[in-house]
Amino acid sequence: MNLNHSIIHTLTKYYPESLKISSLAIALNSSEKLIYTNLQRLKKQRFPVIISGNSIRLTLPLLSSLSIKQELAAKKLGEKITLFDSLNSTNSYAKEHLHDLSHGGLILAHEQTVGKGRLGRVWSSPIGKSISMSLILKPKNHIRDVSLLTQLTAAALTEALKDKVEVQIKWPNDVLVNKKKVAGILTETEFSGGKLSGIVIGVGINTNLEYSDFPDELHNKADSIREIIGHPVDPNELIADFLNHFEALYDRFIQTGDANPFLAICRDHSVLIGREMWIEENSNRRKAFIETIDKNGALVVTFLDTNQTEAITSTHFSIRGEDSYV
Ligand code: BTN
């Protein structure tokens, strides 16, 4: 761990209390001068630190690999965590370095400058306020349909969040609370010589954003856990919980090929099933009744114009409510 990460780890451990710079120097076996220089650097990078006199505190708990590891029960996932101050996108980094990353590796960043969403959208990840992570999977066995892993991820996120908020899942990759998006999933694959070289599960969670961090056009579509529960959440505990649930569901799926344990969670929390929604592809939109999610993770819908039932698997579709996001 470099000194910046050690400072952040220690301050997060003490959050929301403040610490004397002299105590921090002793705890980290460093000099006050060096600590002070690093604190100034963190401030310049826009980390949420407040220095008042000779005391220092964070206004939000921040990411720390060590804190995640302390909460981790998963054996393989999160075994190697790489945390960056800033990346263009954790998914892009993971894909570029896939060859050097092993199964279960986790790439994290305090901020993303060009975060990627589904369908080419932009995903905003301001410094210290959200979780941006990419999990590397290199399955030993063949996976019958990689898109099932997006459903598995949604289920693991639901399990990790459900003691804090009432989670809904908007197939295929959105996690919502009160019909507003709090997390998104972007699953990407890399092939080399026609062979799957790895899968990158990208997850963005709006943990500690404030309303003012969202652009006006997102106010009725997106929310953050902090705004919903009224206080900041510990991102490290949440990541560890997510990895623990992910590993349990993943190992079972790989061993048995049975997707039902996580698809059942997706069905139980679905915000779409049993409702009429607009299904949009390019400029074409049709109304459909959403029946269920089938055993392959496809969304089963009955189009109202033809009364035909189809299983939708394409990731090109957008699903919308009458005049709204859901
Ligand atoms: C979506 O809802 O459209 C998917 C959003 C996925 C965002 C995450 S943040 C971490 C990872 N890196 C990226 O660039 N995107 C994913």
Short mmCIF file of C-alpha atoms and ligand atoms in Angstrom, two decimals:
data_model
loop_
_atom_site.label_atom_id
_atom_site.label_comp_id
_atom_site.label_asym_id
_atom_site.label_seq_id
_atom_site.Cartn_x
_atom_site.Cartn_y
_atom_site.Cartn_z
CA MET A 1 0.00 0.00 0.00
CA ASN A 2 1.38 3.46 -0.83
CA LEU A 3 1.21 6.30 1.70
CA ASN A 4 -1.91 7.86 0.14
CA HIS A 5 -3.77 4.58 0.40
CA SER A 6 -2.59 4.09 4.00
CA ILE A 7 -3.81 7.60 4.91
CA ILE A 8 -7.19 6.94 3.28
CA HIS A 9 -7.45 3.54 4.95
CA THR A 10 -6.72 4.95 8.40
CA LEU A 11 -9.04 7.96 8.01
CA THR A 12 -11.82 5.69 6.70
CA LYS A 13 -11.35 3.44 9.74
CA TYR A 14 -11.80 6.47 11.99
CA TYR A 15 -14.62 8.01 9.90
CA PRO A 16 -16.47 10.23 10.87
CA GLU A 17 -14.02 11.10 13.68
CA SER A 18 -11.07 13.38 13.02
CA LEU A 19 -7.46 12.48 13.75
CA LYS A 20 -4.47 14.60 14.70
CA ILE A 21 -1.89 14.74 11.92
CA SER A 22 0.73 13.84 14.54
CA SER A 23 -1.23 10.67 15.50
CA LEU A 24 -1.60 9.73 11.84
CA ALA A 25 2.16 10.14 11.38
CA ILE A 26 2.83 7.84 14.35
CA ALA A 27 0.25 5.27 13.20
CA LEU A 28 1.76 5.16 9.71
CA ASN A 29 5.34 5.33 10.86
CA SER A 30 5.91 8.47 8.81
CA SER A 31 6.79 12.12 9.40
CA GLU A 32 4.19 14.84 9.98
CA LYS A 33 5.68 16.78 7.08
CA LEU A 34 5.26 13.88 4.65
CA ILE A 35 1.70 13.24 5.87
CA TYR A 36 0.86 16.93 5.47
CA THR A 37 2.28 17.00 1.90
CA ASN A 38 0.23 13.92 0.99
CA LEU A 39 -2.92 15.36 2.55
CA GLN A 40 -2.48 18.51 0.44
CA ARG A 41 -2.09 16.30 -2.63
CA LEU A 42 -5.28 14.39 -1.77
CA LYS A 43 -7.12 17.69 -1.37
CA LYS A 44 -5.84 18.90 -4.73
CA GLN A 45 -7.10 15.66 -6.29
CA ARG A 46 -10.54 16.59 -4.83
CA PHE A 47 -10.69 13.75 -2.28
CA PRO A 48 -13.22 14.64 0.44
CA VAL A 49 -10.69 15.53 3.16
CA ILE A 50 -10.99 18.42 5.59
CA ILE A 51 -7.86 19.75 7.26
CA SER A 52 -8.59 22.05 10.16
CA GLY A 53 -5.62 23.20 12.22
CA ASN A 54 -3.66 20.08 13.00
CA SER A 55 -6.63 17.74 12.63
CA ILE A 56 -7.83 15.86 9.63
CA ARG A 57 -11.03 14.01 8.73
CA LEU A 58 -12.91 12.62 5.79
CA THR A 59 -16.41 13.81 4.92
CA LEU A 60 -17.12 10.35 3.42
CA PRO A 61 -15.76 6.84 4.00
CA LEU A 62 -13.51 5.93 1.05
CA LEU A 63 -12.37 2.79 -0.74
CA SER A 64 -9.63 0.77 0.91
CA SER A 65 -8.40 -2.63 -0.33
CA LEU A 66 -7.37 -3.59 3.18
CA SER A 67 -10.81 -2.82 4.64
CA ILE A 68 -12.48 -4.88 1.90
CA LYS A 69 -10.17 -7.81 2.61
CA GLN A 70 -10.95 -7.62 6.32
CA GLU A 71 -14.65 -8.23 5.55
CA LEU A 72 -14.12 -10.80 2.83
CA ALA A 73 -15.30 -14.40 3.19
CA ALA A 74 -14.93 -15.15 -0.52
CA LYS A 75 -11.86 -17.25 -1.24
CA LYS A 76 -10.98 -16.47 -4.84
CA LEU A 77 -12.90 -13.30 -5.63
CA GLY A 78 -11.13 -10.20 -4.34
CA GLU A 79 -7.98 -12.20 -3.59
CA LYS A 80 -6.10 -9.55 -5.56
CA ILE A 81 -7.49 -6.03 -5.41
CA THR A 82 -5.95 -3.17 -7.40
CA LEU A 83 -7.14 0.29 -6.40
CA PHE A 84 -6.45 3.36 -8.53
CA ASP A 85 -6.99 7.01 -7.63
CA SER A 86 -8.33 7.68 -11.11
CA LEU A 87 -8.92 5.62 -14.25
CA ASN A 88 -10.72 6.35 -17.49
CA SER A 89 -12.82 3.23 -16.89
CA THR A 90 -12.18 0.20 -14.68
CA ASN A 91 -13.68 -2.01 -17.42
CA SER A 92 -11.38 -0.56 -20.10
CA TYR A 93 -8.38 -1.04 -17.82
CA ALA A 94 -9.42 -4.62 -17.02
CA LYS A 95 -9.89 -5.48 -20.69
CA GLU A 96 -6.54 -3.96 -21.67
CA HIS A 97 -4.70 -5.85 -18.92
CA LEU A 98 -6.75 -9.04 -18.95
CA HIS A 99 -3.75 -11.14 -19.86
CA ASP A 100 -1.98 -10.17 -16.60
CA LEU A 101 -5.05 -10.43 -14.38
CA SER A 102 -6.17 -13.63 -12.75
CA HIS A 103 -9.61 -15.05 -12.03
CA GLY A 104 -11.22 -13.16 -9.16
CA GLY A 105 -9.07 -10.05 -9.52
CA LEU A 106 -10.83 -6.80 -8.70
CA ILE A 107 -10.04 -3.43 -10.27
CA LEU A 108 -11.28 -0.41 -8.33
CA ALA A 109 -11.00 3.34 -8.82
CA HIS A 110 -11.86 6.27 -6.59
CA GLU A 111 -12.96 8.06 -9.76
CA GLN A 112 -13.57 7.27 -13.43
CA THR A 113 -13.11 9.96 -16.05
CA VAL A 114 -14.82 8.11 -18.92
CA GLY A 115 -17.03 5.55 -17.16
CA LYS A 116 -18.95 3.39 -19.64
CA GLY A 117 -22.61 2.46 -19.41
CA ARG A 118 -24.69 0.06 -21.44
CA LEU A 119 -25.61 0.94 -25.06
CA GLY A 120 -22.67 3.36 -25.29
CA ARG A 121 -23.98 5.61 -22.53
CA VAL A 122 -21.73 7.55 -20.15
CA TRP A 123 -21.50 6.49 -16.49
CA SER A 124 -20.54 9.22 -14.06
CA SER A 125 -18.26 8.31 -11.10
CA PRO A 126 -17.18 11.45 -9.21
CA ILE A 127 -14.23 11.07 -6.86
CA GLY A 128 -14.91 9.31 -3.56
CA LYS A 129 -18.70 9.23 -4.05
CA SER A 130 -19.42 6.01 -5.88
CA ILE A 131 -18.13 2.50 -6.34
CA SER A 132 -16.53 1.73 -9.70
CA MET A 133 -15.33 -1.85 -9.89
CA SER A 134 -14.53 -4.51 -12.45
CA LEU A 135 -14.36 -8.15 -11.49
CA ILE A 136 -12.30 -10.51 -13.65
CA LEU A 137 -13.66 -13.98 -14.36
CA LYS A 138 -11.74 -16.68 -16.16
CA PRO A 139 -14.07 -19.67 -15.89
CA LYS A 140 -12.50 -23.11 -16.18
CA ASN A 141 -15.71 -24.61 -17.55
CA HIS A 142 -17.67 -23.41 -20.54
CA ILE A 143 -20.42 -20.92 -19.60
CA ARG A 144 -23.52 -21.58 -21.67
CA ASP A 145 -24.50 -17.92 -21.87
CA VAL A 146 -22.33 -15.09 -20.55
CA SER A 147 -25.36 -12.77 -20.28
CA LEU A 148 -26.51 -14.99 -17.39
CA LEU A 149 -23.61 -13.52 -15.42
CA THR A 150 -25.25 -10.09 -15.60
CA GLN A 151 -28.27 -11.63 -13.90
CA LEU A 152 -26.02 -13.31 -11.33
CA THR A 153 -24.40 -9.93 -10.65
CA ALA A 154 -27.78 -8.24 -10.22
CA ALA A 155 -28.76 -10.97 -7.74
CA ALA A 156 -25.51 -10.61 -5.76
CA LEU A 157 -25.96 -6.82 -5.62
CA THR A 158 -29.52 -7.31 -4.41
CA GLU A 159 -28.37 -9.62 -1.63
CA ALA A 160 -25.62 -7.18 -0.60
CA LEU A 161 -27.94 -4.16 -0.54
CA LYS A 162 -31.16 -5.63 0.77
CA ASP A 163 -30.56 -5.02 4.48
CA LYS A 164 -30.07 -1.30 3.69
CA VAL A 165 -32.70 -0.60 1.04
CA GLU A 166 -35.60 -2.26 -0.76
CA VAL A 167 -34.01 -3.36 -4.02
CA GLN A 168 -35.71 -3.77 -7.39
CA ILE A 169 -34.08 -5.16 -10.52
CA LYS A 170 -34.80 -3.77 -13.95
CA TRP A 171 -33.79 -6.53 -16.39
CA PRO A 172 -31.15 -6.88 -17.62
CA ASN A 173 -28.67 -4.73 -15.74
CA ASP A 174 -30.17 -2.00 -13.57
CA VAL A 175 -30.56 -2.07 -9.80
CA LEU A 176 -33.17 0.35 -8.49
CA VAL A 177 -34.67 1.65 -5.28
CA ASN A 178 -38.08 3.35 -5.44
CA LYS A 179 -37.94 2.97 -9.23
CA LYS A 180 -34.74 5.04 -9.45
CA LYS A 181 -31.42 3.57 -10.54
CA VAL A 182 -28.75 3.15 -7.87
CA ALA A 183 -26.45 0.69 -9.65
CA GLY A 184 -25.65 -0.54 -13.14
CA ILE A 185 -23.85 -3.55 -14.58
CA LEU A 186 -21.75 -3.73 -17.74
CA THR A 187 -20.56 -7.24 -18.61
CA GLU A 188 -17.90 -7.40 -21.31
CA THR A 189 -16.03 -10.31 -22.86
CA GLU A 190 -12.61 -10.57 -24.48
CA PHE A 191 -11.71 -13.21 -27.06
CA SER A 192 -8.34 -14.19 -28.39
CA GLY A 193 -8.01 -16.50 -31.38
CA GLY A 194 -11.72 -17.27 -31.18
CA LYS A 195 -11.36 -18.41 -27.55
CA LEU A 196 -12.83 -16.63 -24.55
CA SER A 197 -9.90 -15.12 -22.66
CA GLY A 198 -11.94 -13.58 -19.87
CA ILE A 199 -15.07 -11.84 -18.70
CA VAL A 200 -15.14 -8.39 -17.09
CA ILE A 201 -18.07 -7.69 -14.80
CA GLY A 202 -18.27 -3.92 -14.40
CA VAL A 203 -20.39 -2.58 -11.57
CA GLY A 204 -21.11 1.03 -10.71
CA ILE A 205 -22.95 1.84 -7.48
CA ASN A 206 -24.19 5.30 -6.54
CA THR A 207 -23.21 5.01 -2.91
CA ASN A 208 -22.49 8.45 -1.52
CA LEU A 209 -23.55 10.96 -4.16
CA GLU A 210 -25.74 13.90 -3.20
CA TYR A 211 -28.72 15.12 -5.22
CA SER A 212 -26.62 18.05 -6.41
CA ASP A 213 -24.15 15.61 -7.99
CA PHE A 214 -26.77 14.40 -10.47
CA PRO A 215 -27.52 16.42 -13.59
CA ASP A 216 -31.12 17.73 -13.72
CA GLU A 217 -32.19 15.23 -16.37
CA LEU A 218 -31.31 12.33 -14.04
CA HIS A 219 -33.22 13.56 -11.00
CA ASN A 220 -36.27 11.41 -11.65
CA LYS A 221 -34.23 8.42 -12.89
CA ALA A 222 -31.27 8.02 -10.54
CA ASP A 223 -30.61 8.09 -6.83
CA SER A 224 -27.88 7.28 -4.31
CA ILE A 225 -27.94 5.00 -1.27
CA ARG A 226 -26.78 7.88 0.92
CA GLU A 227 -29.75 10.05 -0.08
CA ILE A 228 -32.16 7.15 0.45
CA ILE A 229 -30.96 6.07 3.90
CA GLY A 230 -29.93 9.52 5.10
CA HIS A 231 -26.28 8.84 5.87
CA PRO A 232 -23.12 7.76 4.01
CA VAL A 233 -22.51 4.06 3.45
CA ASP A 234 -19.25 2.19 3.91
CA PRO A 235 -18.22 1.21 0.37
CA ASN A 236 -15.77 -1.44 1.60
CA GLU A 237 -18.32 -3.43 3.55
CA LEU A 238 -20.67 -3.26 0.57
CA ILE A 239 -18.03 -4.52 -1.88
CA ALA A 240 -17.05 -7.38 0.44
CA ASP A 241 -20.71 -8.36 0.87
CA PHE A 242 -21.20 -8.26 -2.89
CA LEU A 243 -18.15 -10.47 -3.52
CA ASN A 244 -19.21 -12.93 -0.83
CA HIS A 245 -22.67 -13.33 -2.37
CA PHE A 246 -21.28 -13.38 -5.91
CA GLU A 247 -18.84 -16.17 -5.13
CA ALA A 248 -21.49 -18.35 -3.47
CA LEU A 249 -23.87 -17.98 -6.45
CA TYR A 250 -21.08 -18.31 -9.03
CA ASP A 251 -19.49 -21.46 -7.58
CA ARG A 252 -22.88 -23.15 -7.42
CA PHE A 253 -23.67 -22.13 -11.01
CA ILE A 254 -20.31 -23.37 -12.32
CA GLN A 255 -20.64 -26.68 -10.48
CA THR A 256 -24.27 -27.44 -11.38
CA GLY A 257 -25.04 -25.29 -14.44
CA ASP A 258 -28.27 -24.37 -12.67
CA ALA A 259 -29.03 -20.65 -12.96
CA ASN A 260 -32.24 -20.88 -10.97
CA PRO A 261 -30.86 -19.81 -7.55
CA PHE A 262 -29.91 -16.36 -8.89
CA LEU A 263 -32.69 -16.08 -11.48
CA ALA A 264 -35.19 -16.66 -8.66
CA ILE A 265 -33.74 -13.60 -6.87
CA CYS A 266 -34.01 -11.59 -10.12
CA ARG A 267 -37.66 -12.63 -10.58
CA ASP A 268 -38.56 -11.93 -6.94
CA HIS A 269 -37.12 -8.42 -7.17
CA SER A 270 -38.13 -7.65 -10.74
CA VAL A 271 -39.68 -4.23 -11.26
CA LEU A 272 -40.92 -5.31 -14.72
CA ILE A 273 -42.72 -8.64 -14.28
CA GLY A 274 -46.51 -8.32 -14.34
CA ARG A 275 -46.48 -4.85 -15.92
CA GLU A 276 -47.03 -3.36 -19.35
CA MET A 277 -43.90 -1.66 -20.68
CA TRP A 278 -42.58 -0.13 -23.90
CA ILE A 279 -39.87 -2.20 -25.58
CA GLU A 280 -37.66 0.04 -27.71
CA GLU A 281 -35.17 -0.97 -30.35
CA ASN A 282 -33.67 1.84 -32.43
CA SER A 283 -36.65 4.06 -33.22
CA ASN A 284 -39.18 1.24 -33.06
CA ARG A 285 -41.23 0.85 -29.87
CA ARG A 286 -43.91 -1.69 -29.01
CA LYS A 287 -45.94 -2.20 -25.90
CA ALA A 288 -45.68 -5.57 -24.17
CA PHE A 289 -46.83 -7.34 -21.05
CA ILE A 290 -43.81 -8.64 -19.13
CA GLU A 291 -44.44 -12.27 -18.19
CA THR A 292 -41.28 -13.56 -16.49
CA ILE A 293 -37.56 -14.24 -16.78
CA ASP A 294 -37.04 -17.73 -18.21
CA LYS A 295 -34.44 -20.34 -17.21
CA ASN A 296 -31.96 -18.89 -19.72
CA GLY A 297 -32.21 -15.40 -18.25
CA ALA A 298 -34.29 -14.09 -21.18
CA LEU A 299 -37.20 -11.73 -20.60
CA VAL A 300 -40.48 -13.31 -21.69
CA VAL A 301 -42.90 -10.72 -23.04
CA THR A 302 -46.25 -10.76 -24.85
CA PHE A 303 -46.50 -7.97 -27.43
CA LEU A 304 -49.89 -6.30 -27.22
CA ASP A 305 -50.13 -5.54 -30.98
CA THR A 306 -49.74 -9.18 -32.12
CA ASN A 307 -50.48 -11.04 -28.88
CA GLN A 308 -47.30 -13.04 -29.54
CA THR A 309 -45.08 -14.18 -26.71
CA GLU A 310 -41.31 -13.92 -27.21
CA ALA A 311 -38.19 -14.43 -25.11
CA ILE A 312 -36.02 -11.33 -25.46
CA THR A 313 -32.31 -11.84 -25.09
CA SER A 314 -30.92 -8.99 -27.17
CA THR A 315 -29.06 -6.38 -25.20
CA HIS A 316 -30.04 -3.76 -27.78
CA PHE A 317 -33.46 -3.26 -26.25
CA SER A 318 -34.43 -0.47 -23.89
CA ILE A 319 -37.44 -0.97 -21.68
CA ARG A 320 -39.44 2.05 -20.58
CA GLY A 321 -42.56 2.95 -18.65
CA GLU A 322 -45.34 5.08 -20.16
CA ASP A 323 -43.43 8.38 -19.93
CA SER A 324 -40.72 7.40 -17.58
CA TYR A 325 -37.72 5.22 -16.87
CA VAL A 326 -39.85 2.41 -15.36
C1 BTN B 1 -25.26 0.81 -17.08
O1 BTN B 1 -26.12 0.86 -16.21
O2 BTN B 1 -25.45 1.28 -18.20
C2 BTN B 1 -23.95 0.12 -16.76
C3 BTN B 1 -23.08 0.98 -15.88
C4 BTN B 1 -21.78 0.30 -15.52
C5 BTN B 1 -20.82 1.23 -14.85
C6 BTN B 1 -19.62 0.51 -14.32
S1 BTN B 1 -18.64 1.53 -13.28
C7 BTN B 1 -17.37 0.36 -13.28
C8 BTN B 1 -17.28 -0.22 -14.67
N1 BTN B 1 -16.42 0.58 -15.49
C9 BTN B 1 -17.08 1.20 -16.47
O3 BTN B 1 -16.58 1.99 -17.30
N2 BTN B 1 -18.38 0.89 -16.41
C10 BTN B 1 -18.65 -0.04 -15.35
#
